[in-house]
PDB file of C-alpha atoms in Angstrom:
ATOM      1  CA  UNK A   1      82.659  90.539  71.164  1.00 47.00           C
ATOM      2  CA  UNK A   2      84.565  93.613  72.610  1.00 58.00           C
ATOM      3  CA  UNK A   3      88.050  93.951  71.600  1.00 67.00           C
ATOM      4  CA  UNK A   4      90.363  95.866  73.785  1.00 79.00           C
ATOM      5  CA  UNK A   5      93.652  96.784  72.250  1.00 85.00           C
ATOM      6  CA  UNK A   6      97.118  96.445  74.027  1.00 91.00           C
ATOM      7  CA  UNK A   7      98.943  99.778  73.318  1.00 95.00           C
ATOM      8  CA  UNK A   8     102.513 100.794  72.790  1.00 97.00           C
ATOM      9  CA  UNK A   9     104.535 103.427  74.755  1.00 98.00           C
ATOM     10  CA  UNK A  10     107.334 105.389  73.836  1.00 98.00           C
ATOM     11  CA  UNK A  11     108.870 105.539  77.357  1.00 98.00           C
ATOM     12  CA  UNK A  12     111.709 107.947  75.682  1.00 97.00           C
ATOM     13  CA  UNK A  13     108.964 110.348  75.126  1.00 96.00           C
ATOM     14  CA  UNK A  14     106.982 110.702  78.514  1.00 97.00           C
ATOM     15  CA  UNK A  15     105.355 113.735  79.955  1.00 96.00           C
ATOM     16  CA  UNK A  16     107.515 114.992  82.863  1.00 97.00           C
ATOM     17  CA  UNK A  17     106.350 112.826  85.696  1.00 97.00           C
ATOM     18  CA  UNK A  18     106.579 116.051  88.203  1.00 96.00           C
ATOM     19  CA  UNK A  19     104.117 117.964  86.687  1.00 96.00           C
ATOM     20  CA  UNK A  20     101.833 115.024  87.325  1.00 97.00           C
ATOM     21  CA  UNK A  21     102.879 114.383  90.747  1.00 97.00           C
ATOM     22  CA  UNK A  22     103.315 118.108  92.018  1.00 96.00           C
ATOM     23  CA  UNK A  23      99.320 119.127  92.019  1.00 97.00           C
ATOM     24  CA  UNK A  24      98.389 116.193  93.895  1.00 97.00           C
ATOM     25  CA  UNK A  25     100.627 117.482  96.785  1.00 94.00           C
ATOM     26  CA  UNK A  26      98.404 120.551  97.337  1.00 93.00           C
ATOM     27  CA  UNK A  27      95.841 118.054  98.069  1.00 95.00           C
ATOM     28  CA  UNK A  28      97.712 115.680 100.586  1.00 97.00           C
ATOM     29  CA  UNK A  29      98.157 112.805  98.073  1.00 98.00           C
ATOM     30  CA  UNK A  30     101.314 110.768  97.677  1.00 98.00           C
ATOM     31  CA  UNK A  31     102.066 108.613  95.008  1.00 98.00           C
ATOM     32  CA  UNK A  32     104.805 106.181  95.954  1.00 98.00           C
ATOM     33  CA  UNK A  33     105.970 102.624  95.715  1.00 98.00           C
ATOM     34  CA  UNK A  34     103.954 100.153  97.960  1.00 98.00           C
ATOM     35  CA  UNK A  35     105.946  98.645 100.911  1.00 98.00           C
ATOM     36  CA  UNK A  36     106.186  94.863 101.254  1.00 97.00           C
ATOM     37  CA  UNK A  37     104.110  94.936 104.467  1.00 97.00           C
ATOM     38  CA  UNK A  38     101.411  96.429 102.668  1.00 98.00           C
ATOM     39  CA  UNK A  39     100.647  93.448 100.349  1.00 98.00           C
ATOM     40  CA  UNK A  40      97.625  92.240 102.315  1.00 98.00           C
ATOM     41  CA  UNK A  41      96.164  95.269 102.592  1.00 98.00           C
ATOM     42  CA  UNK A  42      96.764  96.715  99.106  1.00 98.00           C
ATOM     43  CA  UNK A  43      95.579  93.768  97.382  1.00 98.00           C
ATOM     44  CA  UNK A  44      92.584  93.604  99.602  1.00 98.00           C
ATOM     45  CA  UNK A  45      91.734  97.146  98.325  1.00 98.00           C
ATOM     46  CA  UNK A  46      92.314  96.274  95.074  1.00 98.00           C
ATOM     47  CA  UNK A  47      89.952  93.234  95.252  1.00 98.00           C
ATOM     48  CA  UNK A  48      87.328  95.273  96.967  1.00 98.00           C
ATOM     49  CA  UNK A  49      87.331  97.712  94.408  1.00 98.00           C
ATOM     50  CA  UNK A  50      87.979  96.210  91.204  1.00 97.00           C
ATOM     51  CA  UNK A  51      87.906  92.787  89.977  1.00 95.00           C
ATOM     52  CA  UNK A  52      90.028  89.244  92.073  1.00 96.00           C
ATOM     53  CA  UNK A  53      92.222  89.019  88.802  1.00 93.00           C
ATOM     54  CA  UNK A  54      93.674  92.645  89.664  1.00 96.00           C
ATOM     55  CA  UNK A  55      93.695  91.225  93.291  1.00 98.00           C
ATOM     56  CA  UNK A  56      95.918  88.747  92.110  1.00 96.00           C
ATOM     57  CA  UNK A  57      98.280  90.807  90.166  1.00 96.00           C
ATOM     58  CA  UNK A  58      98.272  93.351  92.768  1.00 98.00           C
ATOM     59  CA  UNK A  59      99.395  90.733  95.119  1.00 97.00           C
ATOM     60  CA  UNK A  60     101.915  89.283  92.796  1.00 97.00           C
ATOM     61  CA  UNK A  61     103.666  92.341  92.246  1.00 98.00           C
ATOM     62  CA  UNK A  62     104.803  92.395  95.428  1.00 98.00           C
ATOM     63  CA  UNK A  63     107.066  89.289  94.464  1.00 97.00           C
ATOM     64  CA  UNK A  64     109.523  91.686  93.064  1.00 96.00           C
ATOM     65  CA  UNK A  65     111.976  93.399  95.128  1.00 95.00           C
ATOM     66  CA  UNK A  66     111.073  96.022  95.379  1.00 97.00           C
ATOM     67  CA  UNK A  67     107.620  95.330  94.912  1.00 98.00           C
ATOM     68  CA  UNK A  68     106.212  96.630  91.196  1.00 98.00           C
ATOM     69  CA  UNK A  69     103.186  98.883  92.435  1.00 98.00           C
ATOM     70  CA  UNK A  70     102.791 102.083  92.933  1.00 98.00           C
ATOM     71  CA  UNK A  71      99.549 103.652  95.273  1.00 98.00           C
ATOM     72  CA  UNK A  72      98.374 106.715  95.793  1.00 98.00           C
ATOM     73  CA  UNK A  73      97.489 107.478  99.361  1.00 98.00           C
ATOM     74  CA  UNK A  74      96.114 110.698 101.255  1.00 98.00           C
ATOM     75  CA  UNK A  75      97.161 109.791 105.183  1.00 96.00           C
ATOM     76  CA  UNK A  76      96.411 105.793 105.499  1.00 96.00           C
ATOM     77  CA  UNK A  77      93.671 105.573 102.752  1.00 98.00           C
ATOM     78  CA  UNK A  78      94.610 103.952  99.212  1.00 98.00           C
ATOM     79  CA  UNK A  79      92.991 105.826  96.173  1.00 98.00           C
ATOM     80  CA  UNK A  80      94.667 104.151  93.431  1.00 98.00           C
ATOM     81  CA  UNK A  81      97.396 101.694  92.343  1.00 98.00           C
ATOM     82  CA  UNK A  82      99.449 100.967  89.728  1.00 98.00           C
ATOM     83  CA  UNK A  83     101.296  97.702  88.710  1.00 98.00           C
ATOM     84  CA  UNK A  84     104.071  96.893  86.052  1.00 98.00           C
ATOM     85  CA  UNK A  85     105.997  93.918  85.092  1.00 96.00           C
ATOM     86  CA  UNK A  86     103.480  91.738  87.087  1.00 94.00           C
ATOM     87  CA  UNK A  87     102.041  88.908  84.812  1.00 89.00           C
ATOM     88  CA  UNK A  88     104.113  89.878  81.756  1.00 93.00           C
ATOM     89  CA  UNK A  89     107.860  91.960  81.493  1.00 95.00           C
ATOM     90  CA  UNK A  90     107.618  95.403  80.121  1.00 97.00           C
ATOM     91  CA  UNK A  91     103.964  95.564  80.942  1.00 97.00           C
ATOM     92  CA  UNK A  92     102.100  98.090  82.706  1.00 97.00           C
ATOM     93  CA  UNK A  93      98.593  97.444  84.775  1.00 96.00           C
ATOM     94  CA  UNK A  94      96.455  96.743  85.645  1.00 96.00           C
ATOM     95  CA  UNK A  95      96.015 100.061  87.913  1.00 97.00           C
ATOM     96  CA  UNK A  96      92.704 101.718  89.002  1.00 97.00           C
ATOM     97  CA  UNK A  97      91.872 104.410  91.244  1.00 98.00           C
ATOM     98  CA  UNK A  98      88.786 105.053  93.614  1.00 98.00           C
ATOM     99  CA  UNK A  99      85.700 105.861  91.742  1.00 96.00           C
ATOM    100  CA  UNK A 100      85.039 109.015  93.780  1.00 96.00           C
ATOM    101  CA  UNK A 101      88.852 110.046  93.222  1.00 96.00           C
ATOM    102  CA  UNK A 102      89.229 109.764  89.251  1.00 95.00           C
ATOM    103  CA  UNK A 103      89.386 112.961  86.981  1.00 93.00           C
ATOM    104  CA  UNK A 104      91.975 114.666  90.159  1.00 95.00           C
ATOM    105  CA  UNK A 105      95.104 113.634  88.244  1.00 97.00           C
ATOM    106  CA  UNK A 106      95.550 110.479  90.497  1.00 98.00           C
ATOM    107  CA  UNK A 107      95.779 108.100  87.730  1.00 97.00           C
ATOM    108  CA  UNK A 108      98.054 110.096  85.336  1.00 97.00           C
ATOM    109  CA  UNK A 109     100.675 110.482  88.316  1.00 98.00           C
ATOM    110  CA  UNK A 110     100.333 106.414  88.793  1.00 98.00           C
ATOM    111  CA  UNK A 111     100.700 105.556  85.322  1.00 98.00           C
ATOM    112  CA  UNK A 112     103.891 107.821  84.489  1.00 98.00           C
ATOM    113  CA  UNK A 113     105.438 106.422  87.877  1.00 98.00           C
ATOM    114  CA  UNK A 114     104.709 103.002  86.483  1.00 98.00           C
ATOM    115  CA  UNK A 115     106.108 103.666  83.066  1.00 98.00           C
ATOM    116  CA  UNK A 116     109.487 105.672  84.571  1.00 98.00           C
ATOM    117  CA  UNK A 117     110.008 102.932  86.321  1.00 98.00           C
ATOM    118  CA  UNK A 118     110.130 100.827  83.579  1.00 98.00           C
ATOM    119  CA  UNK A 119     112.073 103.345  81.490  1.00 98.00           C
ATOM    120  CA  UNK A 120     114.817 103.708  83.852  1.00 97.00           C
ATOM    121  CA  UNK A 121     114.911  99.553  83.842  1.00 97.00           C
ATOM    122  CA  UNK A 122     116.222 100.065  80.375  1.00 98.00           C
ATOM    123  CA  UNK A 123     113.131  99.589  78.616  1.00 98.00           C
ATOM    124  CA  UNK A 124     112.563 102.248  75.256  1.00 98.00           C
ATOM    125  CA  UNK A 125     108.678 100.951  74.838  1.00 98.00           C
ATOM    126  CA  UNK A 126     106.364  99.645  77.181  1.00 98.00           C
ATOM    127  CA  UNK A 127     102.791  97.603  76.271  1.00 96.00           C
ATOM    128  CA  UNK A 128      99.976  98.547  78.216  1.00 95.00           C
ATOM    129  CA  UNK A 129      97.953  95.305  78.570  1.00 89.00           C
ATOM    130  CA  UNK A 130      94.173  94.793  77.355  1.00 87.00           C
ATOM    131  CA  UNK A 131      93.900  98.797  77.789  1.00 89.00           C
ATOM    132  CA  UNK A 132      90.355  99.356  78.813  1.00 87.00           C
ATOM    133  CA  UNK A 133      90.355 102.885  77.935  1.00 91.00           C
ATOM    134  CA  UNK A 134      92.419 103.589  74.781  1.00 92.00           C
ATOM    135  CA  UNK A 135      91.290 107.095  74.200  1.00 94.00           C
ATOM    136  CA  UNK A 136      93.006 108.052  77.419  1.00 95.00           C
ATOM    137  CA  UNK A 137      96.284 106.448  77.337  1.00 96.00           C
ATOM    138  CA  UNK A 138      96.124 107.931  73.817  1.00 96.00           C
ATOM    139  CA  UNK A 139      95.716 111.374  74.886  1.00 95.00           C
ATOM    140  CA  UNK A 140      97.489 111.268  78.136  1.00 95.00           C
ATOM    141  CA  UNK A 141     101.020 109.585  76.834  1.00 97.00           C
ATOM    142  CA  UNK A 142     100.637 109.244  73.172  1.00 96.00           C
ATOM    143  CA  UNK A 143      99.924 105.673  73.250  1.00 97.00           C
ATOM    144  CA  UNK A 144      99.266 103.932  69.840  1.00 96.00           C
ATOM    145  CA  UNK A 145      96.850 100.816  69.835  1.00 92.00           C
ATOM    146  CA  UNK A 146      98.274  97.312  68.571  1.00 90.00           C
ATOM    147  CA  UNK A 147      96.531  93.756  67.809  1.00 75.00           C
ATOM    148  CA  UNK A 148      95.212  92.200  70.492  1.00 68.00           C
ATOM    149  CA  UNK A 149      93.087  88.754  69.565  1.00 67.00           C
ATOM    150  CA  UNK A 150      91.335  88.242  73.018  1.00 61.00           C
ATOM    151  CA  UNK A 151      91.549  84.365  71.849  1.00 63.00           C
ATOM    152  CA  UNK A 152      94.976  84.218  71.261  1.00 62.00           C
ATOM    153  CA  UNK A 153      96.430  87.675  72.517  1.00 66.00           C
ATOM    154  CA  UNK A 154      98.363  87.831  75.440  1.00 71.00           C
ATOM    155  CA  UNK A 155      95.238  86.779  77.867  1.00 68.00           C
ATOM    156  CA  UNK A 156      94.556  84.456  75.460  1.00 68.00           C
ATOM    157  CA  UNK A 157      92.906  81.323  77.243  1.00 70.00           C
ATOM    158  CA  UNK A 158      93.038  82.828  80.843  1.00 71.00           C
ATOM    159  CA  UNK A 159      90.497  81.418  83.020  1.00 73.00           C
ATOM    160  CA  UNK A 160      88.345  84.463  84.447  1.00 68.00           C
TER     161      UNK A 160
END
């Protein structure tokens, strides 16, 4: 059984958000908080590109006011998403970028945009739950793995 760790992030040592967002503007990509009226479109997109569980989490992120989800768009096309404080308080994720748009900086911009909101909420640390690509998070933001037993960890017992 592959164990995917939770990861801990120091929110007081984040890279500059502007440095991640600015290069996307040249590609006509905007990273922003989703509008409440986009709930169906965003949840549908997440379900089509990722999993039903992630679509449920994305949908749940719209329960907050304002929604706890950021999206990357080019015009009216969704390219990626990032949720935070969706399943658990002070957790980041899930997050994902359209396969054809990966390695363009969108994922990093979405990651930082969500983490900056958690920092602005007063948290000093955040947890990335069940981090699928721990090496990426370690390199991008200095996250460190913490114990996560899939049977008893934060997602233990979840029906999938």
